[in-house]
Coordinates of C-alpha atoms in Angstrom, one line a residue:
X1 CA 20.8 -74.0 14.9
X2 CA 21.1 -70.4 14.2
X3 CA 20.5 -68.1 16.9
X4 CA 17.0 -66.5 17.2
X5 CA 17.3 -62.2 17.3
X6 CA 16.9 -59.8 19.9
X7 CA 19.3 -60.9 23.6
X8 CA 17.8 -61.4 26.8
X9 CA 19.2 -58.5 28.6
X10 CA 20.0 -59.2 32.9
X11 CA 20.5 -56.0 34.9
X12 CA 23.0 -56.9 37.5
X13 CA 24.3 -55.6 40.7
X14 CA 26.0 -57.9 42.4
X15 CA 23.4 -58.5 44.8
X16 CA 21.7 -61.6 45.5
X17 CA 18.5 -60.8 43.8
X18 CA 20.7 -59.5 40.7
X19 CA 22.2 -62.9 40.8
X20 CA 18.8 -64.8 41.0
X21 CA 18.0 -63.0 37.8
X22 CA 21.1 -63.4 36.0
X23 CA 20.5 -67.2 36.2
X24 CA 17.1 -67.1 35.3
X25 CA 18.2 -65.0 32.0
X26 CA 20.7 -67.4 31.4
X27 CA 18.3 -70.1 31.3
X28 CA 15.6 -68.6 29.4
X29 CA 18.5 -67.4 26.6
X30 CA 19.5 -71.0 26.4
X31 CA 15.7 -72.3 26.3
X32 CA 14.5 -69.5 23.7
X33 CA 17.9 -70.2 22.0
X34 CA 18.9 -66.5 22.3
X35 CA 22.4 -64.3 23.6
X36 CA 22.4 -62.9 27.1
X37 CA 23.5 -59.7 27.8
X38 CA 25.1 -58.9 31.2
X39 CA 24.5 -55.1 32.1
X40 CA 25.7 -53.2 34.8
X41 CA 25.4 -49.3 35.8
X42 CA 27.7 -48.0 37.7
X43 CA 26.2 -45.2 40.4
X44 CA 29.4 -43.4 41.2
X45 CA 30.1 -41.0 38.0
X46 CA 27.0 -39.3 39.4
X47 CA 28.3 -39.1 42.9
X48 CA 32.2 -38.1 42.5
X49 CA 34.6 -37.5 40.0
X50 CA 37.3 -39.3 41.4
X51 CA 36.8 -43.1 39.7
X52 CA 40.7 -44.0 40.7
X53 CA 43.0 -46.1 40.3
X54 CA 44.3 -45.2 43.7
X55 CA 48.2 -44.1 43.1
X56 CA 50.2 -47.0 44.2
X57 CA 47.3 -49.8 44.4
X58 CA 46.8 -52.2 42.1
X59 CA 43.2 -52.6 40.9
X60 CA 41.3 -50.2 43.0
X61 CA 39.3 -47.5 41.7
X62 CA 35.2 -47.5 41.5
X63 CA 35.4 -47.9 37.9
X64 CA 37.5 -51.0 38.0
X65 CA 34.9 -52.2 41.1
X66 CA 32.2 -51.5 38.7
X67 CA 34.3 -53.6 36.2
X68 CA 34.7 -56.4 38.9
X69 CA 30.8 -56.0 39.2
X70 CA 30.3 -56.9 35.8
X71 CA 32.7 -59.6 35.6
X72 CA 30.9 -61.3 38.3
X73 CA 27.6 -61.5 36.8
X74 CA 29.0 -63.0 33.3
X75 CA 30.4 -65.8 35.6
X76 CA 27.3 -66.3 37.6
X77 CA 25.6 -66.9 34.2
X78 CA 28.3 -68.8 32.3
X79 CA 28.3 -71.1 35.5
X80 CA 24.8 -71.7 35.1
X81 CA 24.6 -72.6 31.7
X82 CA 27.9 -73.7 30.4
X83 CA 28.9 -72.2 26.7
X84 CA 25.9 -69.9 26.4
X85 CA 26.8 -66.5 24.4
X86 CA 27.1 -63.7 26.6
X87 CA 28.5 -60.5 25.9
X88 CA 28.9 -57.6 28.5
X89 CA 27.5 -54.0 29.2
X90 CA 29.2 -51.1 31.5
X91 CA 27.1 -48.1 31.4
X92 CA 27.5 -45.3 34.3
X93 CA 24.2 -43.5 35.4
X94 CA 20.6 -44.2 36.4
X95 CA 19.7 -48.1 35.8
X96 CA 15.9 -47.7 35.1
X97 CA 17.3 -45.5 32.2
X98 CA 19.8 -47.1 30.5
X99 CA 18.2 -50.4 30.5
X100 CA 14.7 -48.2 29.4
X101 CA 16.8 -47.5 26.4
X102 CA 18.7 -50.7 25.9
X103 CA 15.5 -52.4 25.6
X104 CA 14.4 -51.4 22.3
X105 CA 15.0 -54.2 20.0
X106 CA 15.8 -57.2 22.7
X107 CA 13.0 -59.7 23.4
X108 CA 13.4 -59.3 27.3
X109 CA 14.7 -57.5 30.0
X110 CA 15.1 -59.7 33.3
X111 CA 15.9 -57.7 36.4
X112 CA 15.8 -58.4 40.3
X113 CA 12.6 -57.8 42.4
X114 CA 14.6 -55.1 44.4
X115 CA 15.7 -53.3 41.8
X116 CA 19.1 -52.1 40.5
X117 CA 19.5 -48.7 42.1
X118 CA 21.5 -49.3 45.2
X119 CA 20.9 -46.6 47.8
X120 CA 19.3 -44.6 45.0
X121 CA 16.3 -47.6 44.6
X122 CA 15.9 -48.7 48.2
X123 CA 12.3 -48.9 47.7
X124 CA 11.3 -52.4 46.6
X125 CA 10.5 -52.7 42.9
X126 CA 11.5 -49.6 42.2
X127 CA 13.5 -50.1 38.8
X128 CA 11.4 -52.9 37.8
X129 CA 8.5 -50.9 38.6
X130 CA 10.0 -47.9 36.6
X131 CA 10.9 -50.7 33.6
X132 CA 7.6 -52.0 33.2
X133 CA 6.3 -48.5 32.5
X134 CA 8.9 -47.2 30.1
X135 CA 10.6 -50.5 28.4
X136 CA 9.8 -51.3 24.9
X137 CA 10.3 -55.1 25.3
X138 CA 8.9 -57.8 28.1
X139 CA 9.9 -57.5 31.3
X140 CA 11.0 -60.0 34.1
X141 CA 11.2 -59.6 37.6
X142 CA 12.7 -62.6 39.2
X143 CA 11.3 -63.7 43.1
X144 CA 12.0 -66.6 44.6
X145 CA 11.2 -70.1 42.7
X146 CA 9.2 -71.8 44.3
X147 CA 7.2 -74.2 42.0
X148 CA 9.8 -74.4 38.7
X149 CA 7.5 -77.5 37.0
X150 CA 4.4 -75.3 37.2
X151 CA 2.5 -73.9 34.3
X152 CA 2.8 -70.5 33.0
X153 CA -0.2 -67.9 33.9
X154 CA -1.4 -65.8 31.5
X155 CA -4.4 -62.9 31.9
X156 CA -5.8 -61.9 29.3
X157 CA -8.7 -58.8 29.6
X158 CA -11.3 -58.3 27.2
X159 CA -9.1 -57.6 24.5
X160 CA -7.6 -60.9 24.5
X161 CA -3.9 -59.4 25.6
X162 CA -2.5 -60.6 22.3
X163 CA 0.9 -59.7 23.5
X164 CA 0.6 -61.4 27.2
X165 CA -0.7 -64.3 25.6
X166 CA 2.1 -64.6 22.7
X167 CA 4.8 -64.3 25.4
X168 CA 3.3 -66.8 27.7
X169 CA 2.8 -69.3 24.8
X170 CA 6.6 -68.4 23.7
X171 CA 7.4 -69.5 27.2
X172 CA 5.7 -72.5 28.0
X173 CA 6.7 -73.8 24.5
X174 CA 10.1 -73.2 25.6
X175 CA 9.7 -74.5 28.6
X176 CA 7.5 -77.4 27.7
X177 CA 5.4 -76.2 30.7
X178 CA 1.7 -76.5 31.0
X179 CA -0.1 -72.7 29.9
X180 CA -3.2 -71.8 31.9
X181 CA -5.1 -68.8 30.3
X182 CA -7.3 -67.2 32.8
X183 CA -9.8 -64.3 32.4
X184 CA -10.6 -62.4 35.4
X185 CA -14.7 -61.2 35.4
X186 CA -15.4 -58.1 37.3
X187 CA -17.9 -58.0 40.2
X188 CA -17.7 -55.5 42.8
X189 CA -18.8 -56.1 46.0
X190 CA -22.1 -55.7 47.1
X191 CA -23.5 -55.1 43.2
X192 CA -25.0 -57.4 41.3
X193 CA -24.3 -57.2 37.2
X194 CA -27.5 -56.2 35.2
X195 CA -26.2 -58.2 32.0
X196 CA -26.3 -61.7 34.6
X197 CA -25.7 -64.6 32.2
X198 CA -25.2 -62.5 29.3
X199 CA -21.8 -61.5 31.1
X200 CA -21.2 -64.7 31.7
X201 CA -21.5 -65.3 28.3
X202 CA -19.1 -62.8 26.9
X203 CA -15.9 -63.9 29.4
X204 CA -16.6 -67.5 28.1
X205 CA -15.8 -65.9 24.8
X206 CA -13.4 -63.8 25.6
X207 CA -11.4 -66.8 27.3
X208 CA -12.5 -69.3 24.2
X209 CA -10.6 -67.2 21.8
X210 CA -7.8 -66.8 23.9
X211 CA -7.5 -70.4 24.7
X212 CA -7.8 -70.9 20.6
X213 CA -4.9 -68.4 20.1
X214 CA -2.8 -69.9 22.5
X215 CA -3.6 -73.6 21.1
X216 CA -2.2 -72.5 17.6
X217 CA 0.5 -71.0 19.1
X218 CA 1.6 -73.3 21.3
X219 CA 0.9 -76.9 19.8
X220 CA 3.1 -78.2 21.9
X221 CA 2.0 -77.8 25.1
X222 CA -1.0 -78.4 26.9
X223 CA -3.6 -75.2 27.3
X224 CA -6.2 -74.9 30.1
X225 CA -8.5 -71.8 30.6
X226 CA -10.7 -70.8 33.4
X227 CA -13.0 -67.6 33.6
X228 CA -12.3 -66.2 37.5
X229 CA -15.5 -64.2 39.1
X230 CA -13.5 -61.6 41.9
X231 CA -14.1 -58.5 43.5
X232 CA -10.0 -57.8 42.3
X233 CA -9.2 -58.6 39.2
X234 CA -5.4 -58.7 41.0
X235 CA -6.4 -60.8 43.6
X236 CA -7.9 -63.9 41.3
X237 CA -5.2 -63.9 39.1
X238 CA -2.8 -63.9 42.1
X239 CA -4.7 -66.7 43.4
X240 CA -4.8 -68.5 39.9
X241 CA -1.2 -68.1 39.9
X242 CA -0.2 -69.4 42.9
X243 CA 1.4 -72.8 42.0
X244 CA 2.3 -71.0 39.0
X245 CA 6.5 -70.7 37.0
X246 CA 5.2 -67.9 35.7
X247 CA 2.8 -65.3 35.6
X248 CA 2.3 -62.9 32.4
X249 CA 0.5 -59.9 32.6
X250 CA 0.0 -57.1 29.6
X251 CA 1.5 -53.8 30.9
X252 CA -1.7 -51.5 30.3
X253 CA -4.8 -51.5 31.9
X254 CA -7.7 -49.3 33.0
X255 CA -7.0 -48.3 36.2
X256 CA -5.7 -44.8 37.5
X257 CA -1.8 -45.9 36.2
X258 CA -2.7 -46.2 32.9
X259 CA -0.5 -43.4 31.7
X260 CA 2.4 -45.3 33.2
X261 CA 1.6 -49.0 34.0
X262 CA -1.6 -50.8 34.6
X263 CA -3.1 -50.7 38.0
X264 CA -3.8 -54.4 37.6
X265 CA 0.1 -55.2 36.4
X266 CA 1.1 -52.7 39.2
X267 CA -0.4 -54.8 41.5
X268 CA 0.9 -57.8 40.4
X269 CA 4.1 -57.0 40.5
X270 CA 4.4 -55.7 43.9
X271 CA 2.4 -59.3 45.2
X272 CA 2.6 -61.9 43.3
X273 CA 5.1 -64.4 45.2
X274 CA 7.1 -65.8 42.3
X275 CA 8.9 -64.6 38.8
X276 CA 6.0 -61.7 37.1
X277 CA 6.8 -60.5 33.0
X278 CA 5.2 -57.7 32.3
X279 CA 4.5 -58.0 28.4
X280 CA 5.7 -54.7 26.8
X281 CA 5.7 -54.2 23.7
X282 CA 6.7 -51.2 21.9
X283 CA 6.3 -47.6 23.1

């Protein structure tokens, strides 16, 4: 079977969160029938100038630990899936960056939830949250998971999220998981919409053509829908994806992050208790 284009690209670490993810990549190279690719950014040419070896000491240095680094995560993910193609990536700087650029091209980027950045990134999400603003392919932020035969979550907003949705149905045909395409209907608390059923109305059609895309995209798999009536827009599809393998949210939205990443993606991301992709696509 020849090998689709474009890697899945795993930022690692050599934490436990960078090691989550690189075995998730793995998985979903092998699945989408794709190459991983194993990166690792070494902090320390920012920080000294003195990379070693140390006179006299066989296999010291920070750039051979960097080395060792990398070395690791291609065994995590060769140990998870046997024979898969990975190749290797040892890049010194700012994570968020070089990933940001390595993007362009690949069909995902799969990164830890607590980011990449060491002492540099100790606030949570702080690459992934940087990625999902500046990538120009999907983006993956591994959690915990907890319900691996559940369906795959898509939102989709009034423009149908073509790219959310194509994702999701890429993964759930993949996966041969279920695909539940929800649409999230406004209502703020304490107002009552003037349009009433007419409202109603559109979100049914907003979610009927989205369930119809998805159907042709996904053959294969079984497709629910369900319009959602919430005072947050992140808080029903959080709730909607709460048994959920996977939730896929577009990266742009309406909200005051829009010039960076969606305030409803932004929220979803820092909350949502299992694996999140942030569909980018693009600049």
């Amino acid at each position: 079977m020849t090998q689709e284009s474009g890697s899945i690209v795993a930022g690692y670490d050599g934490s436990d969160e960078a090691a989550a993810a690189v075995r998730w990549a793995a998985r979903c190279a092998h699945a989408t029938n794709r190459s991983l690719r194993v990166v690792h950014c070494s902090l320390w040419p920012l920080l000294t100038r003195h990379l070693g070896p140390v006179p006299g000491v066989s296999g010291s240095g920070l750039e051979q630990s960097a080395r060792s680094i990398l070395e690791d995560g291609v065994a995590v993910a060769t140990a998870e899936v046997p024979g898969l193609q990975v190749r290797s990536t040892l890049l010194h700087g700012l994570p968020a960056q070089h990933l940001a650029e390595i993007s362009a091209g690949e069909r995902m980027l799969v990164v830890g939830s607590r980011g990449l950045g060491g002492f540099l990134g100790l606030l949570v999400g702080s690459v992934s949250l940087e990625l999902a603003a500046t990538a120009t392919c999907p983006v993956a932020v591994i959690r915990p998971e907890l319900h691996p035969d559940g369906p795959v979550v898509v939102a989709v907003d009034a423009s149908g999220s073509p790219g959310a949705l194509d994702d999701a149905c890429g993964l759930a045909s993949a996966w041969q998981a279920p695909l539940k395409v929800v649409h999230v209907r406004h209502e703020p608390a304490g107002y009552q919409l003037p349009e009433g059923q007419g409202a109603a109305a559109e979100a049914q059609e907003i979610l009927a053509s989205a369930v119809n895309r998805a159907t042709a995209k996904a053959p294969l798999v079984r497709v629910d829908g369900e319009v959602l009536a919430d005072t947050s827009v992140p808080h029903a599809i959080l709730k909607a994806a709460g048994e959920a393998r996977m939730v896929v949210v577009g990266s742009q939205g309406r909200g005051i992050l829009r010039e960076t990443i969606g305030s409803t993606a932004h929220a979803v991301l820092h909350h949502a208790r299992g694996p999140v992709l942030i569909s980018r696509h693009g600049g």
